[in-house]
């Protein structure tokens, strides 16, 4: 059966790679093995609205070789979390990496008990970004981009100043400081949605 459907799978993969934006993520996939169950990986690649396909790719580990092979001919926007393996995927190519605000928001919420006031303020600012997304959900890409630049960009500028301020107030190994460093290290990627109206604010579609 797998041999029979492989041409269809390859065609779907080609359609996904024709997308302007490809969203991706991976999860642990238990695999039967001699003596014990091994932790393999299942990756999913989701095309944009013009190429609405979801393609799964199985690998034995979380190394970069899996996404590097799948995206070997891709050169547009890759929407993903901060996994370092993607650096090798985009290196030397024209791929733009876009970050995921949902991943960062979750990190902040997980660290909320350690610094509740800062966490609540940070989440409120991210909520303001999502309010713009909700309001522009039916807009064209150009209209959405104009709204983001007018309404979201000032929030992002304010948030970055606060992140730098909060970083100075927290010990380096503080849980929230780690979340803040995550955002600052990914700041360029997290701002891509404000320069391209077709790029989602997160990869929750995954």
PDB file of N, CA, C and O in Angstrom, residues 82-129:
ATOM      1  N   UNK A  82      11.938  27.691  17.743  1.00  0.00           N
ATOM      2  CA  UNK A  82      13.343  28.108  17.752  1.00  0.00           C
ATOM      3  C   UNK A  82      14.322  26.944  17.673  1.00  0.00           C
ATOM      4  O   UNK A  82      15.513  27.117  17.941  1.00  0.00           O
ATOM      5  N   UNK A  83      13.866  25.754  17.314  1.00  0.00           N
ATOM      6  CA  UNK A  83      14.746  24.590  17.221  1.00  0.00           C
ATOM      7  C   UNK A  83      15.986  24.911  16.384  1.00  0.00           C
ATOM      8  O   UNK A  83      15.892  25.338  15.235  1.00  0.00           O
ATOM      9  N   UNK A  84      17.161  24.712  16.980  1.00  0.00           N
ATOM     10  CA  UNK A  84      18.407  25.089  16.323  1.00  0.00           C
ATOM     11  C   UNK A  84      18.706  24.321  15.056  1.00  0.00           C
ATOM     12  O   UNK A  84      19.472  24.789  14.212  1.00  0.00           O
ATOM     13  N   UNK A  85      18.109  23.141  14.900  1.00  0.00           N
ATOM     14  CA  UNK A  85      18.364  22.351  13.705  1.00  0.00           C
ATOM     15  C   UNK A  85      17.929  23.037  12.434  1.00  0.00           C
ATOM     16  O   UNK A  85      18.460  22.769  11.348  1.00  0.00           O
ATOM     17  N   UNK A  86      16.957  23.952  12.543  1.00  0.00           N
ATOM     18  CA  UNK A  86      16.503  24.667  11.352  1.00  0.00           C
ATOM     19  C   UNK A  86      17.576  25.614  10.819  1.00  0.00           C
ATOM     20  O   UNK A  86      17.524  26.013   9.657  1.00  0.00           O
ATOM     21  N   UNK A  87      18.543  25.983  11.659  1.00  0.00           N
ATOM     22  CA  UNK A  87      19.614  26.866  11.190  1.00  0.00           C
ATOM     23  C   UNK A  87      20.372  26.218  10.036  1.00  0.00           C
ATOM     24  O   UNK A  87      20.750  26.873   9.064  1.00  0.00           O
ATOM     25  N   UNK A  88      20.603  24.904  10.162  1.00  0.00           N
ATOM     26  CA  UNK A  88      21.288  24.194   9.096  1.00  0.00           C
ATOM     27  C   UNK A  88      20.431  24.028   7.863  1.00  0.00           C
ATOM     28  O   UNK A  88      20.949  23.850   6.757  1.00  0.00           O
ATOM     29  N   UNK A  89      19.122  24.081   8.045  1.00  0.00           N
ATOM     30  CA  UNK A  89      18.202  23.960   6.908  1.00  0.00           C
ATOM     31  C   UNK A  89      18.225  25.232   6.062  1.00  0.00           C
ATOM     32  O   UNK A  89      18.207  25.178   4.824  1.00  0.00           O
ATOM     33  N   UNK A  90      18.266  26.386   6.715  1.00  0.00           N
ATOM     34  CA  UNK A  90      18.176  27.661   5.988  1.00  0.00           C
ATOM     35  C   UNK A  90      19.540  28.211   5.582  1.00  0.00           C
ATOM     36  O   UNK A  90      19.603  29.116   4.748  1.00  0.00           O
ATOM     37  N   UNK A  91      20.618  27.674   6.152  1.00  0.00           N
ATOM     38  CA  UNK A  91      21.954  28.211   5.884  1.00  0.00           C
ATOM     39  C   UNK A  91      22.282  28.152   4.392  1.00  0.00           C
ATOM     40  O   UNK A  91      22.131  27.116   3.746  1.00  0.00           O
ATOM     41  N   UNK A  92      22.723  29.287   3.855  1.00  0.00           N
ATOM     42  CA  UNK A  92      23.135  29.343   2.464  1.00  0.00           C
ATOM     43  C   UNK A  92      21.995  29.316   1.466  1.00  0.00           C
ATOM     44  O   UNK A  92      22.227  29.204   0.259  1.00  0.00           O
ATOM     45  N   UNK A  93      20.756  29.430   1.958  1.00  0.00           N
ATOM     46  CA  UNK A  93      19.606  29.423   1.058  1.00  0.00           C
ATOM     47  C   UNK A  93      18.813  30.716   1.250  1.00  0.00           C
ATOM     48  O   UNK A  93      19.089  31.510   2.142  1.00  0.00           O
ATOM     49  N   UNK A  94      17.803  30.909   0.427  1.00  0.00           N
ATOM     50  CA  UNK A  94      17.021  32.135   0.514  1.00  0.00           C
ATOM     51  C   UNK A  94      15.839  32.041   1.450  1.00  0.00           C
ATOM     52  O   UNK A  94      14.940  32.877   1.396  1.00  0.00           O
ATOM     53  N   UNK A  95      15.843  31.043   2.330  1.00  0.00           N
ATOM     54  CA  UNK A  95      14.707  30.847   3.230  1.00  0.00           C
ATOM     55  C   UNK A  95      14.688  31.924   4.309  1.00  0.00           C
ATOM     56  O   UNK A  95      15.718  32.241   4.914  1.00  0.00           O
ATOM     57  N   UNK A  96      13.502  32.472   4.569  1.00  0.00           N
ATOM     58  CA  UNK A  96      13.294  33.378   5.691  1.00  0.00           C
ATOM     59  C   UNK A  96      12.674  32.596   6.832  1.00  0.00           C
ATOM     60  O   UNK A  96      11.665  31.917   6.650  1.00  0.00           O
ATOM     61  N   UNK A  97      13.271  32.660   7.999  1.00  0.00           N
ATOM     62  CA  UNK A  97      12.706  31.990   9.167  1.00  0.00           C
ATOM     63  C   UNK A  97      11.739  32.920   9.888  1.00  0.00           C
ATOM     64  O   UNK A  97      12.075  34.058  10.191  1.00  0.00           O
ATOM     65  N   UNK A  98      10.539  32.426  10.137  1.00  0.00           N
ATOM     66  CA  UNK A  98       9.547  33.183  10.896  1.00  0.00           C
ATOM     67  C   UNK A  98       9.302  32.473  12.222  1.00  0.00           C
ATOM     68  O   UNK A  98       9.204  31.239  12.258  1.00  0.00           O
ATOM     69  N   UNK A  99       9.217  33.245  13.298  1.00  0.00           N
ATOM     70  CA  UNK A  99       9.044  32.665  14.625  1.00  0.00           C
ATOM     71  C   UNK A  99       7.581  32.513  15.014  1.00  0.00           C
ATOM     72  O   UNK A  99       6.678  33.027  14.357  1.00  0.00           O
ATOM     73  N   UNK A 100       7.375  31.813  16.118  1.00  0.00           N
ATOM     74  CA  UNK A 100       6.026  31.479  16.589  1.00  0.00           C
ATOM     75  C   UNK A 100       5.767  32.130  17.949  1.00  0.00           C
ATOM     76  O   UNK A 100       6.415  31.781  18.940  1.00  0.00           O
ATOM     77  N   UNK A 101       4.810  33.048  18.000  1.00  0.00           N
ATOM     78  CA  UNK A 101       4.492  33.728  19.256  1.00  0.00           C
ATOM     79  C   UNK A 101       3.793  32.808  20.247  1.00  0.00           C
ATOM     80  O   UNK A 101       3.887  33.015  21.471  1.00  0.00           O
ATOM     81  N   UNK A 102       3.114  31.790  19.786  1.00  0.00           N
ATOM     82  CA  UNK A 102       2.446  30.864  20.708  1.00  0.00           C
ATOM     83  C   UNK A 102       3.467  30.080  21.528  1.00  0.00           C
ATOM     84  O   UNK A 102       3.257  29.815  22.715  1.00  0.00           O
ATOM     85  N   UNK A 103       4.580  29.711  20.900  1.00  0.00           N
ATOM     86  CA  UNK A 103       5.625  28.994  21.633  1.00  0.00           C
ATOM     87  C   UNK A 103       6.168  29.875  22.765  1.00  0.00           C
ATOM     88  O   UNK A 103       6.381  29.410  23.885  1.00  0.00           O
ATOM     89  N   UNK A 104       6.411  31.170  22.458  1.00  0.00           N
ATOM     90  CA  UNK A 104       6.961  32.037  23.505  1.00  0.00           C
ATOM     91  C   UNK A 104       5.939  32.308  24.600  1.00  0.00           C
ATOM     92  O   UNK A 104       6.275  32.296  25.782  1.00  0.00           O
ATOM     93  N   UNK A 105       4.705  32.547  24.214  1.00  0.00           N
ATOM     94  CA  UNK A 105       3.660  32.800  25.218  1.00  0.00           C
ATOM     95  C   UNK A 105       3.548  31.621  26.188  1.00  0.00           C
ATOM     96  O   UNK A 105       3.407  31.818  27.401  1.00  0.00           O
ATOM     97  N   UNK A 106       3.642  30.405  25.667  1.00  0.00           N
ATOM     98  CA  UNK A 106       3.567  29.227  26.529  1.00  0.00           C
ATOM     99  C   UNK A 106       4.726  29.191  27.521  1.00  0.00           C
ATOM    100  O   UNK A 106       4.552  28.829  28.681  1.00  0.00           O
ATOM    101  N   UNK A 107       5.914  29.566  27.065  1.00  0.00           N
ATOM    102  CA  UNK A 107       7.071  29.608  27.970  1.00  0.00           C
ATOM    103  C   UNK A 107       6.849  30.610  29.107  1.00  0.00           C
ATOM    104  O   UNK A 107       7.206  30.347  30.260  1.00  0.00           O
ATOM    105  N   UNK A 108       6.265  31.743  28.772  1.00  0.00           N
ATOM    106  CA  UNK A 108       6.007  32.765  29.789  1.00  0.00           C
ATOM    107  C   UNK A 108       4.970  32.266  30.790  1.00  0.00           C
ATOM    108  O   UNK A 108       5.127  32.423  32.003  1.00  0.00           O
ATOM    109  N   UNK A 109       3.916  31.648  30.303  1.00  0.00           N
ATOM    110  CA  UNK A 109       2.861  31.135  31.180  1.00  0.00           C
ATOM    111  C   UNK A 109       3.410  30.053  32.102  1.00  0.00           C
ATOM    112  O   UNK A 109       3.071  29.996  33.294  1.00  0.00           O
ATOM    113  N   UNK A 110       4.288  29.221  31.585  1.00  0.00           N
ATOM    114  CA  UNK A 110       4.892  28.166  32.407  1.00  0.00           C
ATOM    115  C   UNK A 110       5.757  28.743  33.521  1.00  0.00           C
ATOM    116  O   UNK A 110       5.917  28.120  34.574  1.00  0.00           O
ATOM    117  N   UNK A 111       6.315  29.926  33.295  1.00  0.00           N
ATOM    118  CA  UNK A 111       7.179  30.559  34.297  1.00  0.00           C
ATOM    119  C   UNK A 111       6.431  31.586  35.140  1.00  0.00           C
ATOM    120  O   UNK A 111       7.042  32.296  35.947  1.00  0.00           O
ATOM    121  N   UNK A 112       5.129  31.678  34.989  1.00  0.00           N
ATOM    122  CA  UNK A 112       4.356  32.749  35.617  1.00  0.00           C
ATOM    123  C   UNK A 112       4.487  32.764  37.138  1.00  0.00           C
ATOM    124  O   UNK A 112       4.589  33.831  37.756  1.00  0.00           O
ATOM    125  N   UNK A 113       4.486  31.599  37.772  1.00  0.00           N
ATOM    126  CA  UNK A 113       4.545  31.547  39.241  1.00  0.00           C
ATOM    127  C   UNK A 113       5.824  32.158  39.790  1.00  0.00           C
ATOM    128  O   UNK A 113       5.842  32.643  40.927  1.00  0.00           O
ATOM    129  N   UNK A 114       6.883  32.158  39.013  1.00  0.00           N
ATOM    130  CA  UNK A 114       8.165  32.676  39.499  1.00  0.00           C
ATOM    131  C   UNK A 114       8.240  34.202  39.448  1.00  0.00           C
ATOM    132  O   UNK A 114       9.034  34.807  40.179  1.00  0.00           O
ATOM    133  N   UNK A 115       7.450  34.819  38.606  1.00  0.00           N
ATOM    134  CA  UNK A 115       7.416  36.292  38.507  1.00  0.00           C
ATOM    135  C   UNK A 115       6.071  36.686  37.918  1.00  0.00           C
ATOM    136  O   UNK A 115       5.980  37.102  36.752  1.00  0.00           O
ATOM    137  N   UNK A 116       5.002  36.580  38.712  1.00  0.00           N
ATOM    138  CA  UNK A 116       3.645  36.741  38.175  1.00  0.00           C
ATOM    139  C   UNK A 116       3.355  38.103  37.548  1.00  0.00           C
ATOM    140  O   UNK A 116       2.677  38.181  36.527  1.00  0.00           O
ATOM    141  N   UNK A 117       3.853  39.184  38.135  1.00  0.00           N
ATOM    142  CA  UNK A 117       3.538  40.509  37.598  1.00  0.00           C
ATOM    143  C   UNK A 117       4.144  40.709  36.211  1.00  0.00           C
ATOM    144  O   UNK A 117       3.471  41.187  35.282  1.00  0.00           O
ATOM    145  N   UNK A 118       5.405  40.333  36.064  1.00  0.00           N
ATOM    146  CA  UNK A 118       6.064  40.474  34.765  1.00  0.00           C
ATOM    147  C   UNK A 118       5.392  39.567  33.742  1.00  0.00           C
ATOM    148  O   UNK A 118       5.123  39.975  32.607  1.00  0.00           O
ATOM    149  N   UNK A 119       5.107  38.329  34.144  1.00  0.00           N
ATOM    150  CA  UNK A 119       4.492  37.369  33.219  1.00  0.00           C
ATOM    151  C   UNK A 119       3.129  37.857  32.741  1.00  0.00           C
ATOM    152  O   UNK A 119       2.813  37.779  31.546  1.00  0.00           O
ATOM    153  N   UNK A 120       2.333  38.382  33.669  1.00  0.00           N
ATOM    154  CA  UNK A 120       0.999  38.861  33.275  1.00  0.00           C
ATOM    155  C   UNK A 120       1.094  40.036  32.306  1.00  0.00           C
ATOM    156  O   UNK A 120       0.315  40.142  31.356  1.00  0.00           O
ATOM    157  N   UNK A 121       2.047  40.924  32.543  1.00  0.00           N
ATOM    158  CA  UNK A 121       2.215  42.071  31.647  1.00  0.00           C
ATOM    159  C   UNK A 121       2.675  41.609  30.263  1.00  0.00           C
ATOM    160  O   UNK A 121       2.194  42.118  29.241  1.00  0.00           O
ATOM    161  N   UNK A 122       3.603  40.645  30.244  1.00  0.00           N
ATOM    162  CA  UNK A 122       4.098  40.127  28.967  1.00  0.00           C
ATOM    163  C   UNK A 122       2.986  39.458  28.183  1.00  0.00           C
ATOM    164  O   UNK A 122       2.825  39.680  26.971  1.00  0.00           O
ATOM    165  N   UNK A 123       2.186  38.636  28.866  1.00  0.00           N
ATOM    166  CA  UNK A 123       1.089  37.937  28.195  1.00  0.00           C
ATOM    167  C   UNK A 123       0.051  38.931  27.686  1.00  0.00           C
ATOM    168  O   UNK A 123      -0.519  38.752  26.597  1.00  0.00           O
ATOM    169  N   UNK A 124      -0.198  39.999  28.447  1.00  0.00           N
ATOM    170  CA  UNK A 124      -1.159  41.018  28.014  1.00  0.00           C
ATOM    171  C   UNK A 124      -0.699  41.684  26.719  1.00  0.00           C
ATOM    172  O   UNK A 124      -1.519  41.977  25.836  1.00  0.00           O
ATOM    173  N   UNK A 125       0.603  41.895  26.583  1.00  0.00           N
ATOM    174  CA  UNK A 125       1.112  42.517  25.361  1.00  0.00           C
ATOM    175  C   UNK A 125       1.007  41.563  24.176  1.00  0.00           C
ATOM    176  O   UNK A 125       0.700  41.976  23.054  1.00  0.00           O
ATOM    177  N   UNK A 126       1.261  40.283  24.419  1.00  0.00           N
ATOM    178  CA  UNK A 126       1.086  39.298  23.341  1.00  0.00           C
ATOM    179  C   UNK A 126      -0.390  39.201  22.974  1.00  0.00           C
ATOM    180  O   UNK A 126      -0.746  39.065  21.797  1.00  0.00           O
ATOM    181  N   UNK A 127      -1.255  39.319  23.977  1.00  0.00           N
ATOM    182  CA  UNK A 127      -2.695  39.294  23.714  1.00  0.00           C
ATOM    183  C   UNK A 127      -3.092  40.457  22.800  1.00  0.00           C
ATOM    184  O   UNK A 127      -3.978  40.310  21.945  1.00  0.00           O
ATOM    185  N   UNK A 128      -2.427  41.584  22.953  1.00  0.00           N
ATOM    186  CA  UNK A 128      -2.707  42.731  22.088  1.00  0.00           C
ATOM    187  C   UNK A 128      -2.329  42.426  20.644  1.00  0.00           C
ATOM    188  O   UNK A 128      -3.016  42.858  19.699  1.00  0.00           O
ATOM    189  N   UNK A 129      -1.247  41.683  20.450  1.00  0.00           N
ATOM    190  CA  UNK A 129      -0.860  41.272  19.100  1.00  0.00           C
ATOM    191  C   UNK A 129      -1.929  40.372  18.485  1.00  0.00           C
ATOM    192  O   UNK A 129      -2.283  40.508  17.307  1.00  0.00           O
TER     193      UNK A 129
END
